[in-house]
Short mmCIF file of C-alpha atoms and ligand atoms in Angstrom, two decimals:
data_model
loop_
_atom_site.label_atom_id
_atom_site.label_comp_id
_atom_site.label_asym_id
_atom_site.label_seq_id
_atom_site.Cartn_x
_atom_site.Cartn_y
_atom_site.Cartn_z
CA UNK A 1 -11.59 -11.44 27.99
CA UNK A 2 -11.93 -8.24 26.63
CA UNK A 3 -14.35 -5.98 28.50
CA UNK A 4 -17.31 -4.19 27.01
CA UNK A 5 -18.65 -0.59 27.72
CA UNK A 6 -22.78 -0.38 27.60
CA UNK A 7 -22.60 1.12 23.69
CA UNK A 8 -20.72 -1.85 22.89
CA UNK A 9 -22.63 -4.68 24.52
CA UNK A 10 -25.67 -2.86 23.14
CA UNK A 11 -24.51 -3.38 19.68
CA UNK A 12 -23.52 -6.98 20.40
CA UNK A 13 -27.34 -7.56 21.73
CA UNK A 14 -28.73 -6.25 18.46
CA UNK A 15 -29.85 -2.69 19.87
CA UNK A 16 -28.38 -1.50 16.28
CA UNK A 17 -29.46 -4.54 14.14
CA UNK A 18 -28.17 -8.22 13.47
CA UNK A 19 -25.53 -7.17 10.78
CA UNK A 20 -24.23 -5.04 13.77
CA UNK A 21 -24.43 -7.65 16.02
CA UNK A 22 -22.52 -10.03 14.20
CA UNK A 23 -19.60 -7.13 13.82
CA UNK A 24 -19.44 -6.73 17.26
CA UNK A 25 -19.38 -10.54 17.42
CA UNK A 26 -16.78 -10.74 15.33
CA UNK A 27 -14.24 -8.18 17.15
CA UNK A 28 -15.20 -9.37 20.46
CA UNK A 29 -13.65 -12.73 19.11
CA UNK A 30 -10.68 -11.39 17.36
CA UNK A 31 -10.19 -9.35 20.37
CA UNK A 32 -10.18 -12.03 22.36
CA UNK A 33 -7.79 -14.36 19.77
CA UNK A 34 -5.32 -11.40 20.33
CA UNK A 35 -5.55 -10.71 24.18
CA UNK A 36 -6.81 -7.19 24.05
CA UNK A 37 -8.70 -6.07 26.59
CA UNK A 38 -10.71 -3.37 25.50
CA UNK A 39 -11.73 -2.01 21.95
CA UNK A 40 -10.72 1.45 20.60
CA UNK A 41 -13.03 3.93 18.91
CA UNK A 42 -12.43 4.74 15.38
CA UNK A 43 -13.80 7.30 13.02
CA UNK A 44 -11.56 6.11 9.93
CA UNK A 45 -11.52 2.29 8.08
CA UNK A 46 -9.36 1.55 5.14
CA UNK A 47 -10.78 -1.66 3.94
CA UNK A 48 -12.10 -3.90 1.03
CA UNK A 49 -14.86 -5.48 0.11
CA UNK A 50 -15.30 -4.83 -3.59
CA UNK A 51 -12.41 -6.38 -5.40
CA UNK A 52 -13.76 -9.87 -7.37
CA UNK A 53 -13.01 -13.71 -6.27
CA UNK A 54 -13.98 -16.17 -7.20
CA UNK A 55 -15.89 -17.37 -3.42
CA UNK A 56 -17.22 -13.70 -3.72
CA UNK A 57 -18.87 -14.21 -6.90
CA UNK A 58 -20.38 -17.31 -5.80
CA UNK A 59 -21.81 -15.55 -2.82
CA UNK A 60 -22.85 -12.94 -4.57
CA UNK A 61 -24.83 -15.31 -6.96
CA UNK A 62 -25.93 -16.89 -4.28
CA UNK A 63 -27.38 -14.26 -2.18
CA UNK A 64 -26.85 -10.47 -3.38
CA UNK A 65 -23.77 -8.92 -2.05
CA UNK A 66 -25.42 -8.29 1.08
CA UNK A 67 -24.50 -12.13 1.45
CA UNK A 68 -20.78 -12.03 0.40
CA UNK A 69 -20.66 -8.71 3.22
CA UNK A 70 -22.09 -10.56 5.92
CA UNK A 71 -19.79 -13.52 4.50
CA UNK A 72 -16.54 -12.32 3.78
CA UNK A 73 -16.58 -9.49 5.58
CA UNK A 74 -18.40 -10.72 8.74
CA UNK A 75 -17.53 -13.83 9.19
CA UNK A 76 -21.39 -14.86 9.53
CA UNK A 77 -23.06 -17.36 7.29
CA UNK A 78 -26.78 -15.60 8.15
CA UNK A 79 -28.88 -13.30 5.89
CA UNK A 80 -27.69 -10.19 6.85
CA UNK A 81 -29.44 -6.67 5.95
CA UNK A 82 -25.82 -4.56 5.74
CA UNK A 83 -26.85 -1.07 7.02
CA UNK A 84 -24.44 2.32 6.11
CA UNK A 85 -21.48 2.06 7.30
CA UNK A 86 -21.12 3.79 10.90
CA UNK A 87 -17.95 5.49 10.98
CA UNK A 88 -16.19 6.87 7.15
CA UNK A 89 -15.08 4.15 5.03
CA UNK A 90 -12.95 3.81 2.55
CA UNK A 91 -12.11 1.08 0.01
CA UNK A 92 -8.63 0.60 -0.55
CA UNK A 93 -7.33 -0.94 -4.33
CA UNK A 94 -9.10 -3.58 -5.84
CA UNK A 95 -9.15 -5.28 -9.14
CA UNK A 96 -9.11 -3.38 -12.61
CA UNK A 97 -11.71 -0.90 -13.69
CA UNK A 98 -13.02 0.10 -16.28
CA UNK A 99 -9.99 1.93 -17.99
CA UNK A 100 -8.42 -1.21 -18.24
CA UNK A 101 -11.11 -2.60 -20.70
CA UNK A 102 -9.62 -4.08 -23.47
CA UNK A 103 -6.34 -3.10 -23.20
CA UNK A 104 -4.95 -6.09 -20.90
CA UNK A 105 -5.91 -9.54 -20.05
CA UNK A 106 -8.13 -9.28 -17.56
CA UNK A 107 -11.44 -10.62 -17.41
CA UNK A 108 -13.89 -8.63 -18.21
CA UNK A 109 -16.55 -10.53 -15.70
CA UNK A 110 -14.24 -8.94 -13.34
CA UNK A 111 -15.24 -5.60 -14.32
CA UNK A 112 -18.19 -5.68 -14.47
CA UNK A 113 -18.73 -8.18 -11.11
CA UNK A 114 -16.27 -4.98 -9.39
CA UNK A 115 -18.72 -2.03 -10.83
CA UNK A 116 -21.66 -3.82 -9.69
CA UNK A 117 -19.83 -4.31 -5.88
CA UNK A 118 -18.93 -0.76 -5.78
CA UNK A 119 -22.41 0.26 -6.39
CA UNK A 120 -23.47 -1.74 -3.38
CA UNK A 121 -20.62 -0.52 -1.19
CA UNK A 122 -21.06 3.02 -2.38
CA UNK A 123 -24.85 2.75 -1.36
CA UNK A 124 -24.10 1.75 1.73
CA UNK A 125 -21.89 4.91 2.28
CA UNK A 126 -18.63 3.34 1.74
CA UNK A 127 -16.19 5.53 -0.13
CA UNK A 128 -14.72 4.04 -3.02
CA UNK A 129 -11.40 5.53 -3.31
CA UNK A 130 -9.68 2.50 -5.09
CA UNK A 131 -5.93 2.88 -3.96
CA UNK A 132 -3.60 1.70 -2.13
CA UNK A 133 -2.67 5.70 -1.05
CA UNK A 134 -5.60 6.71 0.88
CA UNK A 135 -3.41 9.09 2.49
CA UNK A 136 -2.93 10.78 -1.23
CA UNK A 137 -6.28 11.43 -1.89
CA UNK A 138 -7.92 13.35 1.75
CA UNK A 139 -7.78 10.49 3.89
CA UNK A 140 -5.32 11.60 6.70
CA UNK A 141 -5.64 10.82 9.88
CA UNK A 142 -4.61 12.87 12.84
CA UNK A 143 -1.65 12.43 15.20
CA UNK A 144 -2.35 10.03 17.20
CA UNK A 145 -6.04 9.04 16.25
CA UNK A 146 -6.99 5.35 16.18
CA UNK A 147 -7.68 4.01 12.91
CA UNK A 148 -8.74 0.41 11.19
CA UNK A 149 -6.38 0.13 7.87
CA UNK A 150 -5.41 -2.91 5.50
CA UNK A 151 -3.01 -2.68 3.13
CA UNK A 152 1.23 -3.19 4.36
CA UNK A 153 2.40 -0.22 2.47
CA UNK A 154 -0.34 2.33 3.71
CA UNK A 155 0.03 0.52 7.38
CA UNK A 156 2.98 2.23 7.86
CA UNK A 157 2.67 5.18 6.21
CA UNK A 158 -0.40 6.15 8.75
CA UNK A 159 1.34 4.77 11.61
CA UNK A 160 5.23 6.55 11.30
CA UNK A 161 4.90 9.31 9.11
CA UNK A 162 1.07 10.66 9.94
CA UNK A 163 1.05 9.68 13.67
CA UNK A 164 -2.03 7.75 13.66
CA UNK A 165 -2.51 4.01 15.27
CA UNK A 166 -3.53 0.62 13.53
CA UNK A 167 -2.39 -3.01 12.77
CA UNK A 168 -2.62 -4.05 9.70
CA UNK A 169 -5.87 -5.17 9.80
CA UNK A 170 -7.93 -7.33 7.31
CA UNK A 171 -10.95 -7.52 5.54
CA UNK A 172 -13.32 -8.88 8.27
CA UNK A 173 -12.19 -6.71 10.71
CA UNK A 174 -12.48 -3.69 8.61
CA UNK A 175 -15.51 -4.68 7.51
CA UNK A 176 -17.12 -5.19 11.49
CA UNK A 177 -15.16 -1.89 12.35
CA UNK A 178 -16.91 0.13 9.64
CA UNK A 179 -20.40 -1.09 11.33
CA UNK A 180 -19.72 -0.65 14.80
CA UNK A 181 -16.44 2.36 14.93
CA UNK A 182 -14.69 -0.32 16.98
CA UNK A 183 -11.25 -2.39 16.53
CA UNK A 184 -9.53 -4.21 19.31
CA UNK A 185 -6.72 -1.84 21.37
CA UNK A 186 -3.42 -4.07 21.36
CA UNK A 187 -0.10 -3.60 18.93
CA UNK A 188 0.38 -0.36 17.56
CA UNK A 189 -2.71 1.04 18.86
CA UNK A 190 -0.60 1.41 22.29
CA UNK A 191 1.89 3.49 23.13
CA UNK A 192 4.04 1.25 24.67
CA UNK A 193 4.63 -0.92 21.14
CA UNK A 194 5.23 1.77 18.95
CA UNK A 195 8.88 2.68 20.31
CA UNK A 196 11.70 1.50 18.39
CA UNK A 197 13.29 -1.64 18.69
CA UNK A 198 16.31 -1.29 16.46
CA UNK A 199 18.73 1.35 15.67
CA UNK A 200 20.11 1.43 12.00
CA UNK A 201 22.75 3.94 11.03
CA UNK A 202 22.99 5.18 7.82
CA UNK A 203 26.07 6.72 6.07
CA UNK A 204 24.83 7.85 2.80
CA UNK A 205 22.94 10.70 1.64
CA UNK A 206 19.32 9.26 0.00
CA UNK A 207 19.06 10.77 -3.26
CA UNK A 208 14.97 10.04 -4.43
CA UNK A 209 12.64 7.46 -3.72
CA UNK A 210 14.98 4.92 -5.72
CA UNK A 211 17.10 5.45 -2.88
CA UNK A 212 14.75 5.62 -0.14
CA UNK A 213 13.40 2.35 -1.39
CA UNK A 214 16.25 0.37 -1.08
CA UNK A 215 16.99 1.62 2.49
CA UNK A 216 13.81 0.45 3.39
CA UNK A 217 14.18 -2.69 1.90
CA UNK A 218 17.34 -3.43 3.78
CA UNK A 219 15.81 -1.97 6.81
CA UNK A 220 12.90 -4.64 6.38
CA UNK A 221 15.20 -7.42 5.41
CA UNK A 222 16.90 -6.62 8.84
CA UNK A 223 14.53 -5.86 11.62
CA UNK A 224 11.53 -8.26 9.94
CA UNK A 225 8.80 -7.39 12.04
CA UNK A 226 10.44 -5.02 14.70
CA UNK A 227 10.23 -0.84 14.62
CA UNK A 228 13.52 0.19 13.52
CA UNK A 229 14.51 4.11 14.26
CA UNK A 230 16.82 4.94 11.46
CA UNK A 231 19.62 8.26 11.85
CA UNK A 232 22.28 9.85 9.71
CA UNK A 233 22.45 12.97 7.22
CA UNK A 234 19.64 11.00 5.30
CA UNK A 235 18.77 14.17 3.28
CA UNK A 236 15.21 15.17 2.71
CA UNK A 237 12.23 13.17 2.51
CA UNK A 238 8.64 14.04 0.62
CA UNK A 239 5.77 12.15 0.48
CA UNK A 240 7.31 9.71 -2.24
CA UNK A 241 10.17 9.10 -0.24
CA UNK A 242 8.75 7.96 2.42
CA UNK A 243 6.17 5.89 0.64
CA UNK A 244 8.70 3.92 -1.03
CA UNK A 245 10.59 3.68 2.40
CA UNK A 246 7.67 2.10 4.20
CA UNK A 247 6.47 -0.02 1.16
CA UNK A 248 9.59 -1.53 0.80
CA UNK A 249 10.42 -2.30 4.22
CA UNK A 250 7.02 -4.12 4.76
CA UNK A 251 7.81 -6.03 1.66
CA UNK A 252 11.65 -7.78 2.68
CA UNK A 253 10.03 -7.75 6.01
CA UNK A 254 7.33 -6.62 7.98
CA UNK A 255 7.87 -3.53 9.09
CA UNK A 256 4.48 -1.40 10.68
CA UNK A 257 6.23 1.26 12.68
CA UNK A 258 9.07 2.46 12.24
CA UNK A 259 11.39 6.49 13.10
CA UNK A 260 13.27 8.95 11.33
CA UNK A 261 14.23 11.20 14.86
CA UNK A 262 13.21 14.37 14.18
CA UNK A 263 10.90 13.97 11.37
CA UNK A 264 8.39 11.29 12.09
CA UNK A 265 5.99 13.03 14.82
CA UNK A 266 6.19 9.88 17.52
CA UNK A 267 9.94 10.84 17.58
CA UNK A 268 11.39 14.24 18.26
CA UNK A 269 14.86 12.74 19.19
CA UNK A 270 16.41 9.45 19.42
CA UNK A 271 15.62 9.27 22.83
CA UNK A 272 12.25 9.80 22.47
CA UNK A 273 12.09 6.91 19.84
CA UNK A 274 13.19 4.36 22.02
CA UNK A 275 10.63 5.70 24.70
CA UNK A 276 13.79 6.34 26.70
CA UNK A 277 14.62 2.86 27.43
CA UNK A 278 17.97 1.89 26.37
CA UNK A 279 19.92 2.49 22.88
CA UNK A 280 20.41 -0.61 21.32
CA UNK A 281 23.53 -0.86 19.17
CA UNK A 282 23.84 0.16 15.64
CA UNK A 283 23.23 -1.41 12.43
CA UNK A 284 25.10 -0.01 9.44
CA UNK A 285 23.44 0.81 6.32
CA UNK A 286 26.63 2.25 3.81
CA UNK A 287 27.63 1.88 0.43
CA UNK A 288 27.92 -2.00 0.53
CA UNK A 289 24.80 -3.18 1.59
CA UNK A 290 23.06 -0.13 -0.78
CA UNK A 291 25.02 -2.12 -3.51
CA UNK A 292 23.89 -5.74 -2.10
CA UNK A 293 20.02 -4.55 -2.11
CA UNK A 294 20.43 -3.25 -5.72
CA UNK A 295 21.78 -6.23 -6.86
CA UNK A 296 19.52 -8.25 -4.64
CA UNK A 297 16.56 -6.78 -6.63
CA UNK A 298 17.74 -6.86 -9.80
CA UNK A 299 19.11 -10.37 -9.18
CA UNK A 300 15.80 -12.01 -11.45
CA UNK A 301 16.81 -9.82 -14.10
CA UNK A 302 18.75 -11.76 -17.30
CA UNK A 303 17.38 -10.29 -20.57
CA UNK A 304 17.90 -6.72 -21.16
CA UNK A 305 14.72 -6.83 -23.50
CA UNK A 306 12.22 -5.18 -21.62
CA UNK A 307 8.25 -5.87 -22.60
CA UNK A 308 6.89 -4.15 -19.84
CA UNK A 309 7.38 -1.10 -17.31
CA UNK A 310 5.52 -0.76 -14.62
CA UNK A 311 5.55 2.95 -12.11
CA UNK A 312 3.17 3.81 -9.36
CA UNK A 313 3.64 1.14 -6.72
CA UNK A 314 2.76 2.23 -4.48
CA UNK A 315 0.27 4.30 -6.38
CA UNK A 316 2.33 7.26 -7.58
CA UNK A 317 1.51 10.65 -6.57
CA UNK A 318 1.20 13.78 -8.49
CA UNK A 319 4.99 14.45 -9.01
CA UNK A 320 5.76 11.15 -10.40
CA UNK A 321 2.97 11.11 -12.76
CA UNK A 322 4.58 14.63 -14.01
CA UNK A 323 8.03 13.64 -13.94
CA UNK A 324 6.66 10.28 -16.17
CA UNK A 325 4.87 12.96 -18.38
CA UNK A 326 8.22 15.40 -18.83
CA UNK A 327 10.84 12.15 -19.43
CA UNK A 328 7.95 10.78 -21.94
CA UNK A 329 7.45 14.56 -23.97
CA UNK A 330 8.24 14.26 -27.23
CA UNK A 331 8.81 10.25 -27.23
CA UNK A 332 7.89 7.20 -28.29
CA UNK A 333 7.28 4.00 -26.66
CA UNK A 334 9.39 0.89 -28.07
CA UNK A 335 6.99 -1.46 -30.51
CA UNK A 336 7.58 -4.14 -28.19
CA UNK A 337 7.43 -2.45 -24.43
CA UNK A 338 3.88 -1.07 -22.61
CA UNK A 339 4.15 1.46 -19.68
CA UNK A 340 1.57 1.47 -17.33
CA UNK A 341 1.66 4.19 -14.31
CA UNK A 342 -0.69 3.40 -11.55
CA UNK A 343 -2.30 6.21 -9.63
CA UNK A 344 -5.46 6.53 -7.62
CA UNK A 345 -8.69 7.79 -9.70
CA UNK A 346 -8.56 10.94 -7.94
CA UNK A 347 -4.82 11.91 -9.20
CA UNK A 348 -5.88 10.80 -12.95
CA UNK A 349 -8.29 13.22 -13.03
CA UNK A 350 -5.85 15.93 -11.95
CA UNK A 351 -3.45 14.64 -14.41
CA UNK A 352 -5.79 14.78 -16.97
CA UNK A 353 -6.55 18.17 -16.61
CA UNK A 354 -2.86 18.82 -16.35
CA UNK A 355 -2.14 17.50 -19.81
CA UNK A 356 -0.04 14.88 -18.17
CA UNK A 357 -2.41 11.62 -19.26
CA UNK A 358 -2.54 13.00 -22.66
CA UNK A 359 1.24 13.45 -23.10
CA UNK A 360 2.02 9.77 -21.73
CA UNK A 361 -0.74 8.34 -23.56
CA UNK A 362 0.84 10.12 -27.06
CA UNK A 363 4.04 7.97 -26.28
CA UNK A 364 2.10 5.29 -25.78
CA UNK A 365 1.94 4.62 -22.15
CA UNK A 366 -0.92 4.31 -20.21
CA UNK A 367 -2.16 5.78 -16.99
CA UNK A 368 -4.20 3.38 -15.24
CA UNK A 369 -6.01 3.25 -11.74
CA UNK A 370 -7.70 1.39 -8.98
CA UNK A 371 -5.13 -2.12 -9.14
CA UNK A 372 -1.56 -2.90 -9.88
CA UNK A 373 -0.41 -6.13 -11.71
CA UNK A 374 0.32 -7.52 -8.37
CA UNK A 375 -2.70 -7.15 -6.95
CA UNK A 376 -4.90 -8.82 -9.95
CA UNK A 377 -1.86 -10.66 -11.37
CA UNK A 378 -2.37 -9.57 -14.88
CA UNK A 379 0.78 -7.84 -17.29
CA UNK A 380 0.35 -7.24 -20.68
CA UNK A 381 -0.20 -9.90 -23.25
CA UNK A 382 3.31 -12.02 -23.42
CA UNK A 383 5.50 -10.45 -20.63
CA UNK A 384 8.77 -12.03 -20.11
CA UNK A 385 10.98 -9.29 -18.70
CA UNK A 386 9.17 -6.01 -16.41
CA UNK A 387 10.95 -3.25 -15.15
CA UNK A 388 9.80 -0.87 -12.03
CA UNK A 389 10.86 1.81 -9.75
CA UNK A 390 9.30 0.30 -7.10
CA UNK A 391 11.07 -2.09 -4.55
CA UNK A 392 8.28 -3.92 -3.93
CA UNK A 393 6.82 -4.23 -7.01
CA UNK A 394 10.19 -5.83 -7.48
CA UNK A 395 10.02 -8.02 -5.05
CA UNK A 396 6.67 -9.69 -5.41
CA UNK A 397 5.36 -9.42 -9.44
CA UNK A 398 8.30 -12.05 -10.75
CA UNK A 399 7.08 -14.34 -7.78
CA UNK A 400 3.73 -14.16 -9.12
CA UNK A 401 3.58 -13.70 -12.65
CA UNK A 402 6.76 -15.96 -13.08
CA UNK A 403 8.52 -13.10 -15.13
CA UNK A 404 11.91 -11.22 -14.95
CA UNK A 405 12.67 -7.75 -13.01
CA UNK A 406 14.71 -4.76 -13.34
CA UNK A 407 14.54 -1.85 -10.57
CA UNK A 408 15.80 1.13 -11.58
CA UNK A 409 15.12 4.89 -11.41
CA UNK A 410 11.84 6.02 -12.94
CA UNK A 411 14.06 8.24 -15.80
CA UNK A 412 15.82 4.42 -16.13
CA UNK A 413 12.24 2.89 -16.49
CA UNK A 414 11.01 5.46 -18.85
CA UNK A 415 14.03 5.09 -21.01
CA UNK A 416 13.12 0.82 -21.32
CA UNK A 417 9.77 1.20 -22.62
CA UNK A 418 11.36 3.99 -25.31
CA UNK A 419 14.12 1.62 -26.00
CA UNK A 420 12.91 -1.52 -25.32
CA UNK A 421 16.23 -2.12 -23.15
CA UNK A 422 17.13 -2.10 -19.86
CA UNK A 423 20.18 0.31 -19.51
CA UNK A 424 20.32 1.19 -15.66
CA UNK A 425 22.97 0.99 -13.49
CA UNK A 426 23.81 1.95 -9.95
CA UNK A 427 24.87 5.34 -9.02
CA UNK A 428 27.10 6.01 -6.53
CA UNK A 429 25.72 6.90 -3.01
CA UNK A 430 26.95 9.85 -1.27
CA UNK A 431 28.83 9.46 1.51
CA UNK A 432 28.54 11.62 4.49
CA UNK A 433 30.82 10.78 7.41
FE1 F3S B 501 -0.30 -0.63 -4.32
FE2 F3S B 501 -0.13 -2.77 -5.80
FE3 F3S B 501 2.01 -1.71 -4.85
S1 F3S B 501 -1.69 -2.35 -4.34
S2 F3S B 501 1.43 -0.87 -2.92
S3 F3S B 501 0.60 -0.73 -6.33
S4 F3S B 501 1.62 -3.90 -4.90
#
């Protein structure tokens, strides 16, 4: 049973209201479901509770969405007053916005039904930065600070590369945690499961994201769920990098944690990754299995006539959105390809004052925000054959949309939509012992 302090059995008895009450309801059951015996303060939840359904809606219709809150993200069936949140909030992606109006199909209920949620959310003091990269746009959490995300790919960005502690956590819970600065203290919110589990040695240089996606994705495939601690002359790593790493990995499996000795900040040396237990042996990442992951991903992909190109899954950051803009100057997108880049609203506007939206959108392409076609399951009008950047954009859209991938470089992507054909092709790795 988990044990309360006297703040926390307070809020359970309704000293803070009944929409409090039932969040502290809530965790004290989840807690208990999960064995933990104590909850954690937080000060930062990455959740969601504006993106459309169809239950929602019906809530919503039913009783405001102060219903579909204390619903969906409560787990209580009473009318609730929702109070501001507690502790900063932040919504994570949701469905399409309003720059996608008219220029996909999407339903446009859903845009309005998400403008109308966000106004409620935002009311109640939630923060409505509508990505999937929280950690892009100001929210980073410190070393070591306990937080309350959703969201696989931003999971274990805030847990190996900033330092900071969560599961990946899910709407209810974020949604009681944002009323009551609470989440239950087991997994990766102690020390003792964060140290690696597996060691994987690589023997080739990363060169890009490209690259540091498909490590990750054979790192995933491998470990599944454990925390793998990864060492060689990898190269460096910036933010993309490592975004891709992490996505991918908690896409072929489901990785949270993971360490890069030296650079990741629970992990100053290989000893210290493994908590100084013992070294397990190695798992070889070289030139074959790079190859088998490449092929693995571009395994659904038959036609070379691309329709669609998809970049910015995750949400792509600053430098891809330029490096989109600069391979895009001067072109023109094939008559029968779209490019969408996803990025978080905050970045667009950035971009736009850059010049980068404008020079994209003259070829064509379009910069869009707040969603991905995986998340809403939408693709332009007629899509047979999509190509992406992104390893785990890869790996889930032809699952759901029932359509054909290519993974490539983003230069490779940008060079489908102008031609309308997929060209890529593996380069070769290099080797460094
Ligand atoms: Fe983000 Fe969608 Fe990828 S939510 S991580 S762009 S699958």
């Amino acid at each position: 049973m988990v044990t309360l302090t006297d703040e926390e059995k307070a809020m359970r008895d309704g000293a803070e209201g009944d929409a409090v009450a039932a969040a502290m309801d809530l965790l004290i059951r989840y807690a208990d479901a999960l064995g933990a015996d104590v909850l954690c303060e937080t000060r930062n939840v990455a959740g969601t509770t504006t993106q459309p359904s169809p239950a929602k809606t019906k809530l919503m219709e039913e009783g405001g969405w102060a219903k579909a809150y204390a619903v969906i993200n409560l787990d209580c069936d009473d009318d609730l007053e929702i109070p501001d949140v507690k502790v900063p909030t932040c919504q994570l992606q949701h469905g399409f916005g309003e720059d996608a109006r008219g220029v996909m199909p999407y339903p446009e209920r859903n845009i309005d039904l998400q403008a109308d949620a966000e106004s409620f959310a935002s009311s109640r003091g939630i923060n409505i930065l509508a990505t999937c990269t929280p950690y892009q746009v100001g929210n980073l959490p410190t070393y070591g600070e306990h937080v309350a995300w959703m969201e696989s790919s931003a999971v274990v960005y805030a847990n190996a590369v900033l330092g900071a502690r969560t599961n990946c956590e899910g709407g209810a819970s974020t949604g009681a945690a944002s009323l009551t600065g609470r989440i239950p203290c087991w997994g990766n919110h102690r020390v003792e499961n964060r140290y690696g589990t597996h060691l994987v040695e690589s023997s080739l240089r990363m060169d890009g994201f490209q690259d540091w996606g498909m490590f990750g994705y054979f790192v995933g495939d491998v470990v599944q769920e454990a925390r793998p601690v990864m060492t060689g002359d990898l190269g460096p790593a910036d933010l993309a990098d490592l975004k891709h790493f992490g996505a991918a990995a908690a896409s072929s499996g489901g990785v949270e944690m993971y360490h890069l000795p030296g650079r990741t900040p629970d992990a100053p040396t290989v000893e210290a990754a493994f908590g100084g237990g013992r070294i397990p042996e190695p798992i070889s990442y070289g030139a074959a299995e790079r190859r088998a992951v490449y092929e693995s991903l571009n395994s659904i992909g038959e036609s070379e006539d691309v329709d669609f190109v998809l970049i910015g899954c995750p949400h792509a950051s600053l430098d891809q959105i330029g490096r989109v803009a600069r391979a895009l100057e001067g072109r023109r997108l094939s008559e029968s390809c779209e490019l969408w880049v996803m990025t978080p609203r905050a970045l667009r506007t950035v971009a736009d004052r850059n010049g980068w939206t404008a020079t994209i959108q003259r070829a064509g392409a379009r910069v869009l925000t707040d969603s991905c076609p995986a998340m809403s399951r939408v693709a332009p009008e007629g899509t047979r054959v999509f190509a992406t950047d992104s390893a785990k954009q890869a790996h889930y859209l032809p699952a759901i949309l029932g359509i054909e991938a290519w993974f490539g470089t983003l230069e490779e992507c940008v060079d489908a939509a102008v031609t309308g054909r997929w060209r890529g092709g593996l380069a070769p790795a290099e080797v460094v012992r």
